[in-house]
Short mmCIF file of C-alpha atoms and ligand atoms in Angstrom, two decimals:
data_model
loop_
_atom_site.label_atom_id
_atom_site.label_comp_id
_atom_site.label_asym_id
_atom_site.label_seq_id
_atom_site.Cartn_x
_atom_site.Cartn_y
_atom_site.Cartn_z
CA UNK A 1439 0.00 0.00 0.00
CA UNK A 1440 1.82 2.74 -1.22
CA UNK A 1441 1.76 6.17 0.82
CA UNK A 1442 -0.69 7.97 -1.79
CA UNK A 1443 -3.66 5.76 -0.52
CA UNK A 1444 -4.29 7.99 2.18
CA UNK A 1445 -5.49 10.96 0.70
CA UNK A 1446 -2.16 12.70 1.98
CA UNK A 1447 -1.59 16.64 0.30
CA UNK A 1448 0.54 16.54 -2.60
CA UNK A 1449 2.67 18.59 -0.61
CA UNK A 1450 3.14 16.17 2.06
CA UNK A 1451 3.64 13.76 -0.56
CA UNK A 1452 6.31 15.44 -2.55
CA UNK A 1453 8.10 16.49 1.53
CA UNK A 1454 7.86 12.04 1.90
CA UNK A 1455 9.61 11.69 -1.38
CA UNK A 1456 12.06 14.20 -0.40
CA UNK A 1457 12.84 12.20 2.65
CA UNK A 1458 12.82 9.14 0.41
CA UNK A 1459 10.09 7.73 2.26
CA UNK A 1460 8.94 4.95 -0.35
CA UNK A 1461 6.74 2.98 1.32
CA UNK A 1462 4.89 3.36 4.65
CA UNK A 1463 5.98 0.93 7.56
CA UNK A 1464 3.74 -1.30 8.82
CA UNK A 1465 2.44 1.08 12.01
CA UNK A 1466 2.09 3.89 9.52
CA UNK A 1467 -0.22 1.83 7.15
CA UNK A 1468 -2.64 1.06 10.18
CA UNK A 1469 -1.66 4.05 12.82
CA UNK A 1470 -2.60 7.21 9.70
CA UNK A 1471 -6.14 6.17 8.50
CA UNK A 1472 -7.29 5.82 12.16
CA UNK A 1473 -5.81 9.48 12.78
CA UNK A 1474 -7.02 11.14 10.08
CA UNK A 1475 -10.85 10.01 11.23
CA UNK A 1476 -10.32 11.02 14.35
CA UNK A 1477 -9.77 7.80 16.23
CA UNK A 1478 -8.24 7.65 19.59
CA UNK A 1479 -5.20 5.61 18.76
CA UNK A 1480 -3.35 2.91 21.62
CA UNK A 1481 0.22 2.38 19.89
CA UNK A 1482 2.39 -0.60 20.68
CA UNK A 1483 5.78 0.04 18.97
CA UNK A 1484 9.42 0.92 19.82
CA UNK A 1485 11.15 3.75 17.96
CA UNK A 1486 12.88 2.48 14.64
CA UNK A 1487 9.00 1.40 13.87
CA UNK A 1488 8.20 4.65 12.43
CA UNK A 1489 5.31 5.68 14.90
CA UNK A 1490 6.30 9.10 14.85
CA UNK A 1491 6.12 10.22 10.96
CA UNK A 1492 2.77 7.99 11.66
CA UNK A 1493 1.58 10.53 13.56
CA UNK A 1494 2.97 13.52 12.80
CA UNK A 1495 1.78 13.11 8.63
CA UNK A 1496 -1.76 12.77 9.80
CA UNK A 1497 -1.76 15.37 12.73
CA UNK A 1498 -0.52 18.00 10.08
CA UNK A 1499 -3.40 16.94 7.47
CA UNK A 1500 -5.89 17.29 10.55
CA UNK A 1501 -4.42 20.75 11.37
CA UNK A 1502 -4.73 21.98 7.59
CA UNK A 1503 -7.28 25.41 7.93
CA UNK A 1504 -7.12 25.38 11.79
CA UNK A 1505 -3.29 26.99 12.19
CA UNK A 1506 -4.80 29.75 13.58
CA UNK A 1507 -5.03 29.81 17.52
CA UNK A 1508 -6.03 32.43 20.17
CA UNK A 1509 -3.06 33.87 21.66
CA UNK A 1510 -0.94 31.24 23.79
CA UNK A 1511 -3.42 28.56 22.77
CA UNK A 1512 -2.07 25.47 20.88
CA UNK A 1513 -3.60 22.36 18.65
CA UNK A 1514 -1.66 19.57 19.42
CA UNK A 1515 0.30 18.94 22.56
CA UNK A 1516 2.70 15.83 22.28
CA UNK A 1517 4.39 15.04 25.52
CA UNK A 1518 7.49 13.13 25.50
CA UNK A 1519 10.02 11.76 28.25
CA UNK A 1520 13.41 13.12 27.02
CA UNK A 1521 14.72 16.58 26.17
CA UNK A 1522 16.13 14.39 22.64
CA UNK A 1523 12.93 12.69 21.99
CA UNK A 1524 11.40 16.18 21.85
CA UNK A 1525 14.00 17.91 19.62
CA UNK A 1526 13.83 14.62 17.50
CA UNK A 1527 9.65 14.61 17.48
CA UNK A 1528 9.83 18.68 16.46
CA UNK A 1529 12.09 18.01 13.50
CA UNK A 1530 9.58 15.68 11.80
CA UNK A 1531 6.99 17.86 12.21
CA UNK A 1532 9.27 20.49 10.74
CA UNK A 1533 10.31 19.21 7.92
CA UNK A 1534 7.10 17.35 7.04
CA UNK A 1535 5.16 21.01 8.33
CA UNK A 1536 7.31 23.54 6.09
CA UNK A 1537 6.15 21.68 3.22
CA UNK A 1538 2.60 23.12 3.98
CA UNK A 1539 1.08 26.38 2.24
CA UNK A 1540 -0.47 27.95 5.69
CA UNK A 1541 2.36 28.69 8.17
CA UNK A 1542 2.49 25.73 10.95
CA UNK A 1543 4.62 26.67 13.76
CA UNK A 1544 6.07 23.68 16.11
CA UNK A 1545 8.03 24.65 18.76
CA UNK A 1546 10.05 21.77 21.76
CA UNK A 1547 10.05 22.36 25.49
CA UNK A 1548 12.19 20.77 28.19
CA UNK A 1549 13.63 21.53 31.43
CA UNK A 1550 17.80 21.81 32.09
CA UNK A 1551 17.49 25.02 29.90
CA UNK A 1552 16.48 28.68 30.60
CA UNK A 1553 12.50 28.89 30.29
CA UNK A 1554 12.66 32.23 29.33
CA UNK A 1555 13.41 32.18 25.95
CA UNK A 1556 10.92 29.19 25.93
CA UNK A 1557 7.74 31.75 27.05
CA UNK A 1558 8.52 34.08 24.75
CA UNK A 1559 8.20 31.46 21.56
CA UNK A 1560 5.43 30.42 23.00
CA UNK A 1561 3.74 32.81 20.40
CA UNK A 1562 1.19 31.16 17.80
CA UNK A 1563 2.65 27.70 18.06
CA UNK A 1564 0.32 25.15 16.70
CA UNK A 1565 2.58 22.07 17.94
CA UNK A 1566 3.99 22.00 21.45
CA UNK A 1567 6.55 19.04 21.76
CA UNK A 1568 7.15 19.44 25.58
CA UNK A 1569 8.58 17.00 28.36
CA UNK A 1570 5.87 17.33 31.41
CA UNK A 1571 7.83 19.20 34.10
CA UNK A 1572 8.34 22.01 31.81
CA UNK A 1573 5.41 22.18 30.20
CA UNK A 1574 3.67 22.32 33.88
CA UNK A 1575 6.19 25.19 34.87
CA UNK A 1576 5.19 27.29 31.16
CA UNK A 1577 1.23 26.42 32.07
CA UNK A 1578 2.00 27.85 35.51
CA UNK A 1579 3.22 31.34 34.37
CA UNK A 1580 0.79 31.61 31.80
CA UNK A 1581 2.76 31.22 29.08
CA UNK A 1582 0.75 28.16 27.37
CA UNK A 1583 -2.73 27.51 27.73
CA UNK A 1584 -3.76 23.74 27.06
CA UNK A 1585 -7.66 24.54 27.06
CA UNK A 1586 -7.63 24.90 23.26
CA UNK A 1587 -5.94 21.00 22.70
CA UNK A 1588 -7.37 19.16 19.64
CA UNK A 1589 -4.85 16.42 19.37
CA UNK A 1590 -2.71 14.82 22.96
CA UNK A 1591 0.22 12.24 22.20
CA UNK A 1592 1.47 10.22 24.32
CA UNK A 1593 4.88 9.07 23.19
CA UNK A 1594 6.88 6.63 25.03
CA UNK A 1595 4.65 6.73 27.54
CA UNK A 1596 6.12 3.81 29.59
CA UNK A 1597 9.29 5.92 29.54
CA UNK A 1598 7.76 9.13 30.75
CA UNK A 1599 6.18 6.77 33.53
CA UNK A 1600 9.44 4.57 34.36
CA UNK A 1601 10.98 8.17 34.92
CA UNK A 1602 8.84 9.57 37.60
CA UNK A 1603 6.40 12.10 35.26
CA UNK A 1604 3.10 10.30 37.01
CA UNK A 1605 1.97 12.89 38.76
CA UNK A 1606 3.00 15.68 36.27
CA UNK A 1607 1.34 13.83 33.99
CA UNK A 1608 -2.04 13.44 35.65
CA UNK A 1609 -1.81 17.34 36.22
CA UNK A 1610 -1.62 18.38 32.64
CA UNK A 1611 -4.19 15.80 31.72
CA UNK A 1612 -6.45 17.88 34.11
CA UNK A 1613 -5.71 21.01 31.60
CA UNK A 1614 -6.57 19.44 28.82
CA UNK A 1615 -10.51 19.80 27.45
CA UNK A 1616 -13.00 17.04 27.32
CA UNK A 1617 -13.31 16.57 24.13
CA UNK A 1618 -9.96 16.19 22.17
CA UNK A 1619 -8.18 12.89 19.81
CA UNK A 1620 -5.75 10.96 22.23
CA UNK A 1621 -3.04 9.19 20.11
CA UNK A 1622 -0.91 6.43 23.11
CA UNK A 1623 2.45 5.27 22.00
CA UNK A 1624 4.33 2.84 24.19
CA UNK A 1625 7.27 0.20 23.32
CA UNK A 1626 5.53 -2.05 26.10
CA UNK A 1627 2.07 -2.36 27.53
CA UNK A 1628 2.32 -2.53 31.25
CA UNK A 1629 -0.23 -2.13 33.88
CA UNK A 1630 0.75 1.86 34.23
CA UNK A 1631 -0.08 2.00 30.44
CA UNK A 1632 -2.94 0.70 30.38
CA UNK A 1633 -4.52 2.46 33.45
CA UNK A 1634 -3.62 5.59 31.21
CA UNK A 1635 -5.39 4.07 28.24
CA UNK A 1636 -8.45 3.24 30.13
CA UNK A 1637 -8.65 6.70 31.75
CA UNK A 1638 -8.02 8.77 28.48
CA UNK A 1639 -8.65 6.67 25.37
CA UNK A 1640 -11.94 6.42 23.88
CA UNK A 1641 -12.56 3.07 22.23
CA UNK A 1642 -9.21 3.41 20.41
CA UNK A 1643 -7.69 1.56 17.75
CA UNK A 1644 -4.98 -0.85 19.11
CA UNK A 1645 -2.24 -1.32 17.25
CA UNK A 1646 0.65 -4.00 18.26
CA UNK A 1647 4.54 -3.80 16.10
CA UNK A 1648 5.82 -6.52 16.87
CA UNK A 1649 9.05 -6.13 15.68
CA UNK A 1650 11.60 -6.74 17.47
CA UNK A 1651 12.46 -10.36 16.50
CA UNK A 1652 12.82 -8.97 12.92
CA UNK A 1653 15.59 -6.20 14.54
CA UNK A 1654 17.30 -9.06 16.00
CA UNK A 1655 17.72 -10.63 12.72
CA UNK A 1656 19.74 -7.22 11.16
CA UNK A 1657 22.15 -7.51 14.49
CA UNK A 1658 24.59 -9.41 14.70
CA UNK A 1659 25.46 -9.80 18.75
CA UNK A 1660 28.71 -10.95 20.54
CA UNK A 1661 29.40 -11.06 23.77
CA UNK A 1662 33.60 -10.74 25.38
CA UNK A 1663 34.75 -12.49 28.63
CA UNK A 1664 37.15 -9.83 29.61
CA UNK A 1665 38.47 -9.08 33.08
CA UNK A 1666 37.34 -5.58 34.55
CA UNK A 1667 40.63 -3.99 34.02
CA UNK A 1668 41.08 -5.25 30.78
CA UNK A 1669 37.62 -3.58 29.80
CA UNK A 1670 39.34 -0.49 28.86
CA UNK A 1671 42.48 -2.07 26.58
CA UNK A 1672 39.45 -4.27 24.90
CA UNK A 1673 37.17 -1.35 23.92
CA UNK A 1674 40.14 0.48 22.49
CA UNK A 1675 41.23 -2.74 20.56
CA UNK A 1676 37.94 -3.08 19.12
CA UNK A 1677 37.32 -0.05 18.23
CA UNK A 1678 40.70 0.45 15.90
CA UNK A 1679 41.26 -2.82 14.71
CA UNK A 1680 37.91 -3.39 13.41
CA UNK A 1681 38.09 0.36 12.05
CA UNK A 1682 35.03 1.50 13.63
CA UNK A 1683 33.74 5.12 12.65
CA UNK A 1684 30.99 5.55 14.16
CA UNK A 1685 30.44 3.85 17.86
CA UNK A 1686 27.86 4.13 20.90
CA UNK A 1687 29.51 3.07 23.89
CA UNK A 1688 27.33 2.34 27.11
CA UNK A 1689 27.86 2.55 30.80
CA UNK A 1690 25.93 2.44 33.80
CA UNK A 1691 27.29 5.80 35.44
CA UNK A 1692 28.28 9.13 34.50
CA UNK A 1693 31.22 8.64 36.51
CA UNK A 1694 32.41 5.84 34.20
CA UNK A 1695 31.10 7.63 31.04
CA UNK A 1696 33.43 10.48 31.80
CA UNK A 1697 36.22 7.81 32.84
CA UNK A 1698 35.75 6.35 29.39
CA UNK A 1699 36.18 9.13 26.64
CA UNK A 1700 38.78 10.47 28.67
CA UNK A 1701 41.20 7.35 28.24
CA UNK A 1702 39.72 6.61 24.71
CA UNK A 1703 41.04 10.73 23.75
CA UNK A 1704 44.25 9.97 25.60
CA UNK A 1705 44.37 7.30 23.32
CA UNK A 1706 43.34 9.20 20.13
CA UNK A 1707 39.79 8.20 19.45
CA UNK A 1708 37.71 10.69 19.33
CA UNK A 1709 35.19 10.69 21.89
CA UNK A 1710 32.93 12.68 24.31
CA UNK A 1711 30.86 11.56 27.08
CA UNK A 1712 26.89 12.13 27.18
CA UNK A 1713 24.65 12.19 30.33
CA UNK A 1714 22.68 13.98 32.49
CA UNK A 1715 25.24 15.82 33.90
CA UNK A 1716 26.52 17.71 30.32
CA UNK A 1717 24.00 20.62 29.44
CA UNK A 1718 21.71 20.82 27.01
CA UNK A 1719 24.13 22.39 24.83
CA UNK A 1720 26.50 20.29 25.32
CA UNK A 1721 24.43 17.27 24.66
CA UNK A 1722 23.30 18.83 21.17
CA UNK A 1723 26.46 19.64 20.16
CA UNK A 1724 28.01 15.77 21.23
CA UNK A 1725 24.92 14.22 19.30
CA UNK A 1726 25.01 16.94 16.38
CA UNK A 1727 28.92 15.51 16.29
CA UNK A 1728 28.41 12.48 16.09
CA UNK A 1729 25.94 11.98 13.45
CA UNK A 1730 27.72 14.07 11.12
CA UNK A 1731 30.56 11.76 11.72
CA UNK A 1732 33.08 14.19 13.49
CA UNK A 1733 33.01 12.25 16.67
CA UNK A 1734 33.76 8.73 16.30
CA UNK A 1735 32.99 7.52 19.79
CA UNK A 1736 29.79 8.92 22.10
CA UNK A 1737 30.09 7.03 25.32
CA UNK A 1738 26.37 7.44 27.19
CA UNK A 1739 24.39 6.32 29.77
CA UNK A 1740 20.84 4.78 29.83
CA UNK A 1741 19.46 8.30 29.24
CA UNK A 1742 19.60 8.34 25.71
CA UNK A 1743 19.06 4.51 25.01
CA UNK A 1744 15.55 5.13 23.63
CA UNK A 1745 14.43 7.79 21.74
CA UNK A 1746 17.19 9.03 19.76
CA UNK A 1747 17.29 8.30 16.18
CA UNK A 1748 20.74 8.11 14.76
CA UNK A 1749 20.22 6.22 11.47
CA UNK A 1750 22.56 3.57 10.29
CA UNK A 1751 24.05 3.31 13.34
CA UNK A 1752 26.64 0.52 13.13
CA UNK A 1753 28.08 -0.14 16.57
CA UNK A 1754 26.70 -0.28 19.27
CA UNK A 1755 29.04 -1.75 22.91
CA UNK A 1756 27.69 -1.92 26.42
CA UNK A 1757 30.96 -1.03 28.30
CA UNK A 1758 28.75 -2.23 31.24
CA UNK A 1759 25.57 -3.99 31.06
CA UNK A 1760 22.38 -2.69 32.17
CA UNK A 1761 20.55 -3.79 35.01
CA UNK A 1762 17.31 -4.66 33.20
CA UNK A 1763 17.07 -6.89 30.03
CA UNK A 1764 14.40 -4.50 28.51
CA UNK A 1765 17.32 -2.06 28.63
CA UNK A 1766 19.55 -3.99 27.31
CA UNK A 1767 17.33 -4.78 24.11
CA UNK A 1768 16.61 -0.67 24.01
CA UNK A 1769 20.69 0.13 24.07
CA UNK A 1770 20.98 -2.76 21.21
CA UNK A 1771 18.10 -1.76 19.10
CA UNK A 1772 19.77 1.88 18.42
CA UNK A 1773 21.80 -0.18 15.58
CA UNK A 1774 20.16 -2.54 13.16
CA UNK A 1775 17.61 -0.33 11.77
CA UNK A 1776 15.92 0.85 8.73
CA UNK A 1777 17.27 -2.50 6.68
CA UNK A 1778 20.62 -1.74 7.68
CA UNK A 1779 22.54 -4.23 9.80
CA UNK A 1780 24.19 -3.00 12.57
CA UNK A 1781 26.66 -5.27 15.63
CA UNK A 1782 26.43 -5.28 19.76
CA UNK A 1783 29.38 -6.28 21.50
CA UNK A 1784 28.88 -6.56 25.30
CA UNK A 1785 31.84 -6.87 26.98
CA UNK A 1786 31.27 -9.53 29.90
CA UNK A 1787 33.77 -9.88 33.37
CA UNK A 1788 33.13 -12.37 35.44
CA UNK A 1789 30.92 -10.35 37.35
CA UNK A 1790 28.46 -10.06 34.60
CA UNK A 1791 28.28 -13.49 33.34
CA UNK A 1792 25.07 -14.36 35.44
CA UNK A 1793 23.07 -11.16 34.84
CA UNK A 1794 24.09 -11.66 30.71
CA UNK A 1795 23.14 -15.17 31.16
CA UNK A 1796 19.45 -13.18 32.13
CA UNK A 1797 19.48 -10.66 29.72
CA UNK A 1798 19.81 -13.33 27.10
CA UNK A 1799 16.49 -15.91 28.50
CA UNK A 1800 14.58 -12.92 28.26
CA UNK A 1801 16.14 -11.56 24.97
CA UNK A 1802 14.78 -15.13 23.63
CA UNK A 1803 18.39 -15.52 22.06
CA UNK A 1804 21.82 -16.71 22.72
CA UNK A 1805 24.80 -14.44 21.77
CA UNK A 1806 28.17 -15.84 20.50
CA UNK A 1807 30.73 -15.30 23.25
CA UNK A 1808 34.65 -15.04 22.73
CA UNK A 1809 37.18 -14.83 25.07
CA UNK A 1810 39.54 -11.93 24.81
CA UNK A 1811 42.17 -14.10 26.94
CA UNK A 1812 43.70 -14.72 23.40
CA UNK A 1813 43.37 -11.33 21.94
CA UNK A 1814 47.06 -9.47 22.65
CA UNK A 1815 45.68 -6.18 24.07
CA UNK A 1816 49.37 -5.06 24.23
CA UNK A 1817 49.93 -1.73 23.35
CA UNK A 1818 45.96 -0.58 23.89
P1 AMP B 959 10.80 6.33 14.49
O1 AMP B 959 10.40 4.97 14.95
O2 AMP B 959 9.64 7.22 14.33
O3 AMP B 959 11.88 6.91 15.37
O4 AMP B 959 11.44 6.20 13.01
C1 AMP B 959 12.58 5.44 12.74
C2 AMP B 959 13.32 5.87 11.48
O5 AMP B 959 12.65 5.42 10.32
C3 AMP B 959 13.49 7.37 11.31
O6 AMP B 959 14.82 7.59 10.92
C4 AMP B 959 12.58 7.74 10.19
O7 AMP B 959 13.09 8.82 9.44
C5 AMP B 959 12.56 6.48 9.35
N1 AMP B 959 11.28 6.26 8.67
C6 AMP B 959 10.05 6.34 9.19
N2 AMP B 959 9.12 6.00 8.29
C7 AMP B 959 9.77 5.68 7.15
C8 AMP B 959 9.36 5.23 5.85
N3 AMP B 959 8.09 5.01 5.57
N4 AMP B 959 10.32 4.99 4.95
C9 AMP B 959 11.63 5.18 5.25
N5 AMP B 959 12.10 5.61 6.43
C10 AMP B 959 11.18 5.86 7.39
#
């Protein structure tokens, strides 16, 4: 079913083509007719599914001849767990948006930044992209009103959940009107979730991806007994003897993140450290690097596991496992997208066998270990 079936503009047609969007992915071919009547939506589906051009294409076809608002008042609100996730969810609707006639303004809020430049482009947006806190603080000094909300998404809402935004959440829903298209998108429908779609979905459409045996097939996963100290030595070997350009490196704490990039510099890799402790700016800048391919290591924490969309990513190495296997399959599933195949190396010390012995029940599949005992690390 090719993407003109819809009844999409030509514009937003031409802006897919553009973006060489050929065909629609399976969420998109069920997710955008059920928008574009005006169905409440429940969406089961990770990111590297495509749920967000799947809602973002129809949200802007709903919004066509409504773009104007009273002042401070906006159409759709889409809340969203991570500063990234909302800079990432604001560029689709940008570049799918600009290809409109009528102006559609989209603007992203999220905390760890100044609000003040934040109220004052609060002006005529028709999109707010916000993470909850922030969103609540903006409501609070008037510089957003919610009562004028067409469209609410939910996206990643077991995320937004899993990091604390329950009660935030349950406050803005309290803004919102009565009568308004709720569109839920989770990777995994727990109890939390579906309280949320009981209490704000009308009869919705359920949709289930299930996916994420077919993104196992494009990765190819190995696992490295390696003693702790040797961890370091390893990841450097790796790194330059397979050649690898472009590489997301995992650990559990910022303290180790930092520890990381600064031996892999001192070694000449290029590589910066990403986590909740770097600013805003500093984050954009680090991710900004390392797409374009300037920065050939990012080491990160959990934070940015999910919801970042780096495309083709090739490598991906948990420097340290996570503690939960859902984690685990979120770190790995940032390579092997989009048809192109992508490896995970954990590296293991005897510590870690057990828990990766875990990880891999509840992955449903057994990874190829080596051990680095005959790999000369001399000299890394
Ligand atoms: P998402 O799950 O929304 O984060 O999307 C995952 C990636 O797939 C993003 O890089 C999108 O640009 C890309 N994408 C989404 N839909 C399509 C499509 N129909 N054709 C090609 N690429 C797509």
């Amino acid at each position: 079913m090719p993407f003109t079936t819809f009844g999409l503009s030509p514009a937003l047609l031409k802006a897919l083509a553009d973006q060489n969007y050929s065909q629609p992915y399976p969420i998109q071919q069920e997710v955008i007719p059920a928008i574009l009547k005006k169905r409440d939506v429940l969406g089961i589906a990770k990111t590297g599914s495509g749920k967000t051009a799947g809602y973002v294409l129809p949200i802007l076809m709903n919004l066509q001849g409504k773009t104007i608002t009273k002042n401070r008042h906006v159409n759709v609100l889409v809340l969203v767990p991570t500063r990234e996730l909302a800079m990432q969810v604001s560029e689709v609707f940008i570049t799918f948006g600009s290809s409109f006639p009528e102006r559609i303004k989209t603007l992203a809020v999220f905390g760890g930044v100044s609000i003040n430049p934040q109220m004052m482009a609060l002006q005529n947006v028709n999109i707010l992209v916000a993470t909850p806190g922030r969103l609540l603080e903006l409501v609070e000094s008037k510089a957003v009103h919610l009562s004028g909300i067409e469209t609410l998404v939910l996206d990643e809402a077991d995320k937004m959940l899993n990091m604390g935004f329950r009660e935030e959440m349950s406050l803005i829903f309290k803004l919102l009107p009565k009568k308004r298209q709720n569109l839920l998108f989770s990777a995994t429908l727990n109890d939390d979730v579906s309280r949320i779609n009981q209490i704000l979905l009308e009869n919705p459409v359920v949709i289930k991806i299930e996916e994420e045996d077919n993104t196992f097939d494009l990765i190819s996963q190995v696992g490295y007994f390696v003693s702790e100290e040797n961890k370091g030595p390893l990841l450097r070997y790796l790194i330059k003897n397979s050649d690898m350009k472009q590489v997301l490196v995992f650990t559990s704490s910022v303290y180790k993140a930092d520890n990381v990039a600064d031996k892999l510099r001192k070694n000449g890799i290029k590589a910066t450290a990403m986590h909740s402790k770097k600013s805003q700016g500093a984050r954009t800048e680090a991710l900004n690097k390392f797409k374009s391919g300037e920065l050939r290591v990012l080491v990160a924490t959990d934070l940015i596991s999910r919801g970042i969309d780096i495309q083709f990513l090739p490598y991906v190495i948990n420097y340290e496992l996570p503690r939960s296997p859902k984690d685990y399959i979120h770190r790995i599933g940032r390579t092997g997208r989009a048809e192109s195949p992508g490896e995970a190396i954990s590296l293991i010390s005897p510590e870690d066998k057990q828990h990766f012995r875990v990880i891999q029940k509840k992955m449903g599949k057994w990874v190829t270990m080596i051990d680095s005992e005959n790999i000369n690390l001399q000299g890394f």
